[in-house]
Amino acid sequence: MATESKKRSRTDQETLTEKPTKKQTLESDSALDSILLPSNAHAEDNEDFRIVTGTYERILYGINAYWKNKEEESSTTPKLRMDPIFIIPAHTGCIRTVNIGGQFLASGSTDEVIRLYDVKKRKEYGSLGGQHQGDVTDIQFYGKYMLSASDDKTICIWRKSDWEYLKTLKGHKGRVNSVAIHPSGKIALSVSTDRTVIVWNLMTARKASINKLHQEGLFVSWNKNGDKYAIMFDRQIKIYNVADAEVTTTISHRSRFLCMRYYTSKTTTNKEYIISGHEDKTIRIWDASTGDLVTEFIGHKLRVKTITLIESKPSNDQDPVSILVSVSSDGVIKCWDLEAVLAKKEQEETLLGEYNTKSRVTCCTAHIGFSKSVTEQQQQKEEKQEKKSSPQQQQSLEKGQQTPSKKKKNLKKETTKTKRN
């Protein structure tokens, strides 16, 4: 691998030596409470799950989804009612990425700032700035940590407990398009415009290996078991073995791939699928082991810009439903029963609900409603991830800090930044 140039610009030198930027808590009233919405969108909500989208118009949309009562349903298939809960002018630039980690919602933008919100308490929490010198392109959470990627060729590691900046991962020579954290939390992958994929050792916060790609990787994702990963290119998706980084499956289509997700079916003995959204308005589902097309359907009037997955139970006596959330570039959100789609049922049965944000959506995420009691399965998952963030990993990451925070921060006051002389 070519060595990095020894000469650095003044901007790069300042980035390496400046004091870590901490959370800047805003004194103003919460933006999540200040937006005027219908009266039924306020007060105590009992949403089953929530979808959050980011837009070109610099706005975050929060859409609550509720399973309809049997009295409201005209068919035997459970359906969803979808209502807006918040509309936030979050950034001064186009929102590039949005994600949920525990009770925190984080959004990244072309304004180089990460905005934080407590979605459980519906409070604006603050912002993180100063570390990235370019658009924030991706945000990923795992256990106690958050990773943010940027146009500035770097990935930053943040600690969730106090939002302290810990370390910057450097190795790419171009914009970092996507980051994916392994299910174990010990390693991560990143793809870039430099046509490489880098394996990062999160235990030491160092680069473990680098592999060249045939073209620019746009998105990267791990499968559930963590023994394979998929990289999305312009018109291909390639699936790799972790052991030898060899391609096991290649998926191709003439229509551009715009988004992708791994899915493991519970009804077909944990069979793995790749779900992709395309420029030709179509959603396609592929067999991850063979690369064969399983099913496809035109779900939108415009290109499918982004997708995400979530599980939700229509009622306590019913099994969870695997839901595919798809969003088109014109802002229409649709929720699909994924197992019904795989069974190739009619669209009337597979479509659970939809909502039109009337905006140009760029990204989306979803989370289970906090007003619902947290299931035992969710609690175990959180505890498992916390344990996997081992003391050795935490100590290694926190060694990268230049000034560890020694005092608890007052969340009602704005923290001030100081610079070294």
Short mmCIF file of C-alpha atoms in Angstrom, two decimals:
data_model
loop_
_atom_site.label_atom_id
_atom_site.label_comp_id
_atom_site.label_asym_id
_atom_site.label_seq_id
_atom_site.Cartn_x
_atom_site.Cartn_y
_atom_site.Cartn_z
CA MET A 1 0.00 0.00 0.00
CA ALA A 2 1.32 3.44 -0.86
CA THR A 3 2.55 5.37 2.15
CA GLU A 4 0.75 8.50 3.15
CA SER A 5 2.54 11.73 2.24
CA LYS A 6 4.58 13.20 5.08
CA LYS A 7 3.52 16.71 4.18
CA ARG A 8 0.27 17.80 5.72
CA SER A 9 -1.71 20.95 5.21
CA ARG A 10 -2.15 23.41 8.06
CA THR A 11 -5.76 22.26 8.39
CA ASP A 12 -4.65 18.63 8.90
CA GLN A 13 -2.06 19.65 11.51
CA GLU A 14 -4.61 21.66 13.45
CA THR A 15 -7.01 18.72 13.38
CA LEU A 16 -4.39 16.45 14.92
CA THR A 17 -3.41 18.86 17.69
CA GLU A 18 -6.59 20.67 18.67
CA LYS A 19 -8.45 19.81 21.82
CA PRO A 20 -11.26 17.25 21.34
CA THR A 21 -14.62 18.84 20.72
CA LYS A 22 -17.21 17.95 23.32
CA LYS A 23 -20.97 17.99 23.28
CA GLN A 24 -22.42 21.46 22.85
CA THR A 25 -25.77 21.41 24.62
CA LEU A 26 -28.26 23.98 23.45
CA GLU A 27 -30.04 26.27 25.91
CA SER A 28 -33.06 26.80 23.68
CA ASP A 29 -36.31 24.91 24.05
CA SER A 30 -36.43 21.48 22.49
CA ALA A 31 -36.99 21.53 18.74
CA LEU A 32 -38.91 18.28 19.07
CA ASP A 33 -41.56 20.06 21.15
CA SER A 34 -41.59 23.37 19.29
CA ILE A 35 -42.88 22.13 15.94
CA LEU A 36 -46.62 22.57 15.51
CA LEU A 37 -48.34 19.30 14.64
CA PRO A 38 -51.90 17.97 15.00
CA SER A 39 -53.01 17.66 18.61
CA ASN A 40 -53.06 13.87 18.41
CA ALA A 41 -49.32 13.95 17.68
CA HIS A 42 -48.50 15.40 21.09
CA ALA A 43 -48.97 14.21 24.67
CA GLU A 44 -48.03 10.66 25.59
CA ASP A 45 -47.63 8.49 22.51
CA ASN A 46 -48.01 4.76 22.31
CA GLU A 47 -46.42 4.29 18.91
CA ASP A 48 -45.44 0.79 17.94
CA PHE A 49 -42.40 2.08 16.06
CA ARG A 50 -41.08 5.30 14.60
CA ILE A 51 -39.49 6.14 11.25
CA VAL A 52 -37.12 9.10 10.96
CA THR A 53 -36.05 10.52 7.60
CA GLY A 54 -33.50 13.15 6.61
CA THR A 55 -34.03 15.39 3.59
CA TYR A 56 -32.37 17.70 1.08
CA GLU A 57 -34.42 20.47 2.66
CA ARG A 58 -32.35 20.09 5.88
CA ILE A 59 -35.35 18.74 7.78
CA LEU A 60 -35.79 15.67 9.99
CA TYR A 61 -39.22 14.02 9.82
CA GLY A 62 -40.44 11.73 12.60
CA ILE A 63 -43.34 9.45 11.63
CA ASN A 64 -45.08 7.30 14.24
CA ALA A 65 -46.52 3.96 13.12
CA TYR A 66 -49.41 2.32 15.00
CA TRP A 67 -50.94 -1.08 14.39
CA LYS A 68 -54.66 -0.65 13.76
CA ASN A 69 -57.15 -2.34 16.06
CA LYS A 70 -59.10 -5.27 14.71
CA GLU A 71 -62.20 -3.06 14.70
CA GLU A 72 -60.44 -0.62 12.36
CA GLU A 73 -59.24 -3.26 9.92
CA SER A 74 -61.24 -4.29 6.87
CA SER A 75 -58.98 -7.31 6.18
CA THR A 76 -57.42 -10.09 8.21
CA THR A 77 -53.92 -8.71 7.51
CA PRO A 78 -52.81 -6.20 10.18
CA LYS A 79 -52.36 -2.67 8.83
CA LEU A 80 -50.54 0.44 10.04
CA ARG A 81 -51.65 4.00 10.69
CA MET A 82 -48.82 6.49 10.16
CA ASP A 83 -48.82 10.01 11.67
CA PRO A 84 -46.14 12.72 11.91
CA ILE A 85 -44.76 13.36 15.39
CA PHE A 86 -42.03 15.94 14.70
CA ILE A 87 -40.63 18.02 11.85
CA ILE A 88 -37.28 19.60 12.73
CA PRO A 89 -35.17 22.09 10.75
CA ALA A 90 -32.07 20.27 11.97
CA HIS A 91 -29.15 21.47 9.84
CA THR A 92 -27.93 24.28 7.62
CA GLY A 93 -27.07 21.80 4.86
CA CYS A 94 -28.50 18.69 3.21
CA ILE A 95 -28.85 15.77 5.67
CA ARG A 96 -26.70 12.87 4.46
CA THR A 97 -27.21 10.28 7.20
CA VAL A 98 -29.39 9.51 10.21
CA ASN A 99 -29.24 6.67 12.74
CA ILE A 100 -30.52 5.54 16.15
CA GLY A 101 -28.36 4.27 19.02
CA GLY A 102 -30.35 3.42 22.13
CA GLN A 103 -32.40 6.50 22.94
CA PHE A 104 -30.23 8.83 20.86
CA LEU A 105 -30.92 9.96 17.30
CA ALA A 106 -27.91 11.33 15.41
CA SER A 107 -27.96 13.10 12.04
CA GLY A 108 -25.03 14.13 9.85
CA SER A 109 -25.04 16.79 7.17
CA THR A 110 -23.09 18.75 4.58
CA ASP A 111 -22.68 21.41 7.28
CA GLU A 112 -20.02 19.13 8.88
CA VAL A 113 -22.01 18.90 12.14
CA ILE A 114 -23.61 15.93 13.93
CA ARG A 115 -26.88 16.80 15.68
CA LEU A 116 -28.05 14.75 18.66
CA TYR A 117 -31.58 14.19 19.96
CA ASP A 118 -32.98 12.18 22.86
CA VAL A 119 -35.95 10.54 21.15
CA LYS A 120 -37.17 8.93 24.37
CA LYS A 121 -37.52 12.26 26.17
CA ARG A 122 -38.16 14.16 22.93
CA LYS A 123 -35.41 16.67 23.69
CA GLU A 124 -32.74 18.24 21.54
CA TYR A 125 -29.47 17.13 23.10
CA GLY A 126 -26.75 19.13 21.37
CA SER A 127 -24.25 18.96 18.52
CA LEU A 128 -20.80 17.60 17.75
CA GLY A 129 -18.54 19.66 15.54
CA GLY A 130 -14.94 20.53 14.85
CA GLN A 131 -13.52 17.05 14.19
CA HIS A 132 -14.74 16.53 10.63
CA GLN A 133 -13.59 18.90 7.89
CA GLY A 134 -16.15 17.73 5.35
CA ASP A 135 -19.68 16.36 4.88
CA VAL A 136 -20.72 13.74 7.45
CA THR A 137 -21.59 10.76 5.23
CA ASP A 138 -22.40 7.92 7.65
CA ILE A 139 -23.14 7.33 11.35
CA GLN A 140 -23.11 3.91 13.07
CA PHE A 141 -23.72 2.94 16.70
CA TYR A 142 -22.50 -0.03 18.70
CA GLY A 143 -22.80 -0.40 22.48
CA LYS A 144 -21.04 2.53 24.17
CA TYR A 145 -19.66 4.06 20.98
CA MET A 146 -20.63 5.93 17.83
CA LEU A 147 -18.63 6.06 14.59
CA SER A 148 -18.98 8.90 12.10
CA ALA A 149 -17.54 8.95 8.56
CA SER A 150 -16.84 11.96 6.40
CA ASP A 151 -15.77 13.48 3.09
CA ASP A 152 -12.49 14.37 4.83
CA LYS A 153 -11.30 10.72 4.42
CA THR A 154 -11.58 9.95 8.16
CA ILE A 155 -13.76 8.09 10.68
CA CYS A 156 -14.23 9.51 14.19
CA ILE A 157 -15.00 7.50 17.32
CA TRP A 158 -17.22 9.06 20.00
CA ARG A 159 -18.21 7.82 23.47
CA LYS A 160 -21.97 7.89 24.05
CA SER A 161 -21.94 8.36 27.83
CA ASP A 162 -20.63 11.94 27.64
CA TRP A 163 -20.16 12.38 23.85
CA GLU A 164 -16.42 12.73 24.21
CA TYR A 165 -14.37 12.52 21.01
CA LEU A 166 -11.93 9.62 21.37
CA LYS A 167 -9.98 9.00 18.19
CA THR A 168 -9.75 9.52 14.43
CA LEU A 169 -9.22 6.56 12.12
CA LYS A 170 -7.09 7.50 9.08
CA GLY A 171 -6.25 5.37 6.07
CA HIS A 172 -8.50 6.25 3.15
CA LYS A 173 -7.41 8.61 0.38
CA GLY A 174 -10.91 9.70 -0.58
CA ARG A 175 -14.38 10.30 0.83
CA VAL A 176 -15.59 7.55 3.18
CA ASN A 177 -18.96 6.45 1.82
CA SER A 178 -20.06 3.86 4.36
CA VAL A 179 -19.05 2.16 7.63
CA ALA A 180 -20.27 -1.17 9.05
CA ILE A 181 -19.51 -2.50 12.55
CA HIS A 182 -19.15 -6.28 12.96
CA PRO A 183 -21.82 -7.98 15.17
CA SER A 184 -19.06 -8.67 17.72
CA GLY A 185 -18.15 -4.98 17.89
CA LYS A 186 -14.44 -5.81 17.55
CA ILE A 187 -13.86 -4.79 13.93
CA ALA A 188 -15.42 -2.48 11.35
CA LEU A 189 -15.36 -2.09 7.58
CA SER A 190 -15.31 1.09 5.53
CA VAL A 191 -15.54 1.78 1.78
CA SER A 192 -14.40 4.90 -0.01
CA THR A 193 -14.04 6.73 -3.31
CA ASP A 194 -10.42 5.50 -3.31
CA ARG A 195 -11.74 2.05 -4.36
CA THR A 196 -10.59 0.27 -1.23
CA VAL A 197 -12.22 -1.49 1.71
CA ILE A 198 -10.41 -1.15 5.05
CA VAL A 199 -10.75 -3.49 8.02
CA TRP A 200 -10.40 -1.55 11.29
CA ASN A 201 -9.47 -3.20 14.59
CA LEU A 202 -11.76 -1.42 17.06
CA MET A 203 -9.94 -3.03 20.01
CA THR A 204 -6.83 -1.00 19.16
CA ALA A 205 -8.43 1.69 16.97
CA ARG A 206 -5.96 0.88 14.19
CA LYS A 207 -6.09 -0.25 10.58
CA ALA A 208 -5.92 -4.06 10.33
CA SER A 209 -5.89 -4.54 6.55
CA ILE A 210 -6.73 -2.86 3.27
CA ASN A 211 -8.05 -4.47 0.07
CA LYS A 212 -8.47 -2.96 -3.37
CA LEU A 213 -11.86 -3.04 -5.09
CA HIS A 214 -12.62 -3.02 -8.82
CA GLN A 215 -14.62 0.21 -8.41
CA GLU A 216 -15.92 2.61 -5.79
CA GLY A 217 -17.84 0.95 -2.96
CA LEU A 218 -21.03 2.86 -2.10
CA PHE A 219 -22.33 0.87 0.87
CA VAL A 220 -21.08 -1.98 3.07
CA SER A 221 -23.01 -4.30 5.40
CA TRP A 222 -22.37 -7.42 7.53
CA ASN A 223 -24.64 -10.43 7.57
CA LYS A 224 -26.22 -11.51 10.87
CA ASN A 225 -23.54 -14.10 11.71
CA GLY A 226 -20.65 -11.82 10.81
CA ASP A 227 -18.96 -14.40 8.56
CA LYS A 228 -19.79 -12.52 5.34
CA TYR A 229 -20.13 -8.93 4.21
CA ALA A 230 -21.67 -7.30 1.16
CA ILE A 231 -20.45 -4.24 -0.74
CA MET A 232 -22.79 -2.32 -3.03
CA PHE A 233 -21.41 -0.79 -6.21
CA ASP A 234 -23.12 1.20 -8.93
CA ARG A 235 -24.68 -1.79 -10.71
CA GLN A 236 -23.40 -4.73 -8.67
CA ILE A 237 -23.44 -6.16 -5.16
CA LYS A 238 -20.61 -8.49 -4.20
CA ILE A 239 -20.65 -10.76 -1.14
CA TYR A 240 -17.30 -11.65 0.45
CA ASN A 241 -16.05 -14.27 2.89
CA VAL A 242 -14.47 -12.77 6.00
CA ALA A 243 -11.83 -15.50 6.25
CA ASP A 244 -10.15 -14.86 2.89
CA ALA A 245 -11.89 -11.73 1.53
CA GLU A 246 -12.84 -13.71 -1.60
CA VAL A 247 -16.03 -13.03 -3.52
CA THR A 248 -18.63 -15.76 -2.97
CA THR A 249 -21.62 -14.23 -4.74
CA THR A 250 -22.11 -11.50 -7.34
CA ILE A 251 -25.45 -9.80 -7.93
CA SER A 252 -25.85 -7.63 -11.03
CA HIS A 253 -28.57 -5.52 -12.61
CA ARG A 254 -28.72 -2.89 -15.33
CA SER A 255 -30.65 -0.46 -13.09
CA ARG A 256 -28.46 1.37 -10.58
CA PHE A 257 -28.41 0.14 -6.99
CA LEU A 258 -29.26 3.02 -4.61
CA CYS A 259 -29.62 1.18 -1.28
CA MET A 260 -29.17 -2.27 0.20
CA ARG A 261 -29.88 -4.30 3.35
CA TYR A 262 -29.10 -7.84 4.53
CA TYR A 263 -32.13 -9.81 5.74
CA THR A 264 -32.28 -13.18 7.52
CA SER A 265 -35.67 -14.87 7.19
CA LYS A 266 -37.11 -16.63 10.23
CA THR A 267 -39.57 -18.70 8.26
CA THR A 268 -37.06 -20.34 5.91
CA THR A 269 -34.50 -21.69 8.40
CA ASN A 270 -32.50 -18.46 8.67
CA LYS A 271 -32.01 -18.11 4.93
CA GLU A 272 -30.15 -14.92 3.98
CA TYR A 273 -31.36 -12.40 1.43
CA ILE A 274 -30.14 -9.11 0.00
CA ILE A 275 -32.81 -6.42 -0.43
CA SER A 276 -32.01 -3.62 -2.87
CA GLY A 277 -33.69 -0.40 -3.98
CA HIS A 278 -33.18 0.79 -7.56
CA GLU A 279 -33.37 3.80 -9.81
CA ASP A 280 -36.12 2.12 -11.88
CA LYS A 281 -38.58 2.44 -8.92
CA THR A 282 -38.22 -1.28 -8.15
CA ILE A 283 -37.40 -3.17 -4.95
CA ARG A 284 -35.63 -6.47 -5.53
CA ILE A 285 -34.88 -9.37 -3.18
CA TRP A 286 -31.96 -11.66 -3.98
CA ASP A 287 -30.80 -15.02 -2.64
CA ALA A 288 -27.55 -14.14 -0.85
CA SER A 289 -26.04 -17.60 -1.36
CA THR A 290 -26.67 -17.93 -5.12
CA GLY A 291 -27.26 -14.34 -6.29
CA ASP A 292 -30.55 -15.37 -7.92
CA LEU A 293 -33.46 -12.92 -8.03
CA VAL A 294 -36.20 -14.18 -5.71
CA THR A 295 -38.83 -11.51 -6.30
CA GLU A 296 -39.24 -7.91 -7.41
CA PHE A 297 -42.01 -5.32 -7.32
CA ILE A 298 -42.50 -1.68 -8.27
CA GLY A 299 -43.28 -0.07 -4.94
CA HIS A 300 -42.94 3.63 -5.77
CA LYS A 301 -43.56 6.22 -8.50
CA LEU A 302 -39.97 7.45 -8.33
CA ARG A 303 -36.59 5.86 -7.56
CA VAL A 304 -36.21 3.99 -4.26
CA LYS A 305 -33.79 6.22 -2.39
CA THR A 306 -33.38 4.39 0.94
CA ILE A 307 -34.63 1.35 2.87
CA THR A 308 -34.43 0.02 6.42
CA LEU A 309 -35.74 -2.98 8.40
CA ILE A 310 -37.55 -3.31 11.72
CA GLU A 311 -39.58 -5.92 13.62
CA SER A 312 -42.85 -5.08 15.39
CA LYS A 313 -45.67 -7.05 17.03
CA PRO A 314 -49.25 -6.16 15.98
CA SER A 315 -50.46 -7.41 19.37
CA ASN A 316 -49.17 -9.33 22.37
CA ASP A 317 -50.66 -12.59 21.12
CA GLN A 318 -49.12 -12.30 17.64
CA ASP A 319 -45.63 -13.00 16.36
CA PRO A 320 -43.40 -10.06 15.35
CA VAL A 321 -43.74 -8.90 11.74
CA SER A 322 -40.58 -8.23 9.74
CA ILE A 323 -41.18 -4.84 8.14
CA LEU A 324 -39.36 -3.37 5.17
CA VAL A 325 -39.49 0.44 5.18
CA SER A 326 -38.85 1.92 1.74
CA VAL A 327 -38.68 5.61 0.87
CA SER A 328 -38.68 7.12 -2.61
CA SER A 329 -36.94 10.34 -3.59
CA ASP A 330 -40.29 12.19 -3.58
CA GLY A 331 -40.71 11.50 0.15
CA VAL A 332 -43.28 8.68 0.10
CA ILE A 333 -42.69 6.18 2.92
CA LYS A 334 -44.10 2.67 2.56
CA CYS A 335 -44.08 -0.24 5.00
CA TRP A 336 -44.15 -3.81 3.66
CA ASP A 337 -44.67 -7.20 5.28
CA LEU A 338 -41.38 -8.74 4.21
CA GLU A 339 -42.34 -12.38 4.66
CA ALA A 340 -45.51 -11.78 2.65
CA VAL A 341 -43.39 -10.20 -0.09
CA LEU A 342 -41.13 -13.27 -0.13
CA ALA A 343 -44.24 -15.45 -0.38
CA LYS A 344 -45.14 -13.37 -3.47
CA LYS A 345 -48.53 -12.32 -2.18
CA GLU A 346 -50.55 -9.52 -3.78
CA GLN A 347 -49.45 -5.94 -3.05
CA GLU A 348 -52.72 -5.28 -1.17
CA GLU A 349 -51.64 -7.88 1.38
CA THR A 350 -47.96 -6.91 1.54
CA LEU A 351 -48.40 -3.13 1.87
CA LEU A 352 -49.02 -2.32 5.54
CA GLY A 353 -49.17 1.47 5.40
CA GLU A 354 -47.74 4.61 3.79
CA TYR A 355 -47.15 8.31 4.42
CA ASN A 356 -46.10 11.18 2.16
CA THR A 357 -43.60 13.63 3.69
CA LYS A 358 -43.70 15.74 0.48
CA SER A 359 -39.94 16.26 0.66
CA ARG A 360 -36.81 14.99 -1.06
CA VAL A 361 -35.68 12.22 1.30
CA THR A 362 -32.01 11.22 1.44
CA CYS A 363 -31.83 8.73 4.34
CA CYS A 364 -33.94 6.95 6.96
CA THR A 365 -33.84 4.88 10.13
CA ALA A 366 -36.43 3.27 12.42
CA HIS A 367 -36.76 2.25 16.07
CA ILE A 368 -39.29 0.54 18.33
CA GLY A 369 -41.55 2.95 20.25
CA PHE A 370 -40.15 3.94 23.64
CA SER A 371 -43.62 4.31 25.12
CA LYS A 372 -43.96 0.54 24.80
CA SER A 373 -42.38 -1.50 27.56
CA VAL A 374 -38.94 -2.66 26.45
CA THR A 375 -39.04 -6.33 25.61
CA GLU A 376 -36.75 -8.78 27.31
CA GLN A 377 -35.13 -9.53 23.97
CA GLN A 378 -34.18 -5.87 23.44
CA GLN A 379 -32.77 -5.59 26.96
CA GLN A 380 -30.63 -8.68 26.43
CA LYS A 381 -29.35 -7.32 23.13
CA GLU A 382 -28.31 -4.02 24.71
CA GLU A 383 -26.62 -5.80 27.63
CA LYS A 384 -24.82 -8.15 25.22
CA GLN A 385 -23.46 -5.23 23.19
CA GLU A 386 -22.36 -3.38 26.33
CA LYS A 387 -20.43 -6.45 27.50
CA LYS A 388 -18.80 -6.90 24.10
CA SER A 389 -17.32 -3.41 24.43
CA SER A 390 -14.61 -4.91 26.64
CA PRO A 391 -12.57 -2.95 29.23
CA GLN A 392 -9.46 -3.45 27.08
CA GLN A 393 -11.22 -1.94 24.07
CA GLN A 394 -12.49 0.98 26.14
CA GLN A 395 -9.04 1.68 27.60
CA SER A 396 -7.42 1.47 24.15
CA LEU A 397 -9.89 3.91 22.63
CA GLU A 398 -9.71 6.33 25.52
CA LYS A 399 -5.91 6.41 25.34
CA GLY A 400 -6.41 8.37 22.13
CA GLN A 401 -8.02 11.19 24.08
CA GLN A 402 -5.90 14.25 24.58
CA THR A 403 -7.95 15.59 27.50
CA PRO A 404 -10.18 13.12 29.35
CA SER A 405 -13.27 14.70 30.86
CA LYS A 406 -12.97 14.71 34.66
CA LYS A 407 -16.16 16.49 35.62
CA LYS A 408 -19.80 15.75 34.93
CA LYS A 409 -21.31 18.17 32.45
CA ASN A 410 -24.34 20.28 33.27
CA LEU A 411 -26.74 19.34 30.47
CA LYS A 412 -28.64 22.61 30.79
CA LYS A 413 -25.62 24.77 29.97
CA GLU A 414 -23.57 25.05 26.81
CA THR A 415 -20.07 23.68 27.18
CA THR A 416 -17.35 25.99 25.95
CA LYS A 417 -14.40 24.91 23.80
CA THR A 418 -10.87 25.92 24.65
CA LYS A 419 -7.83 25.79 22.37
CA ARG A 420 -4.30 24.94 23.26
CA ASN A 421 -1.80 27.75 22.92
#
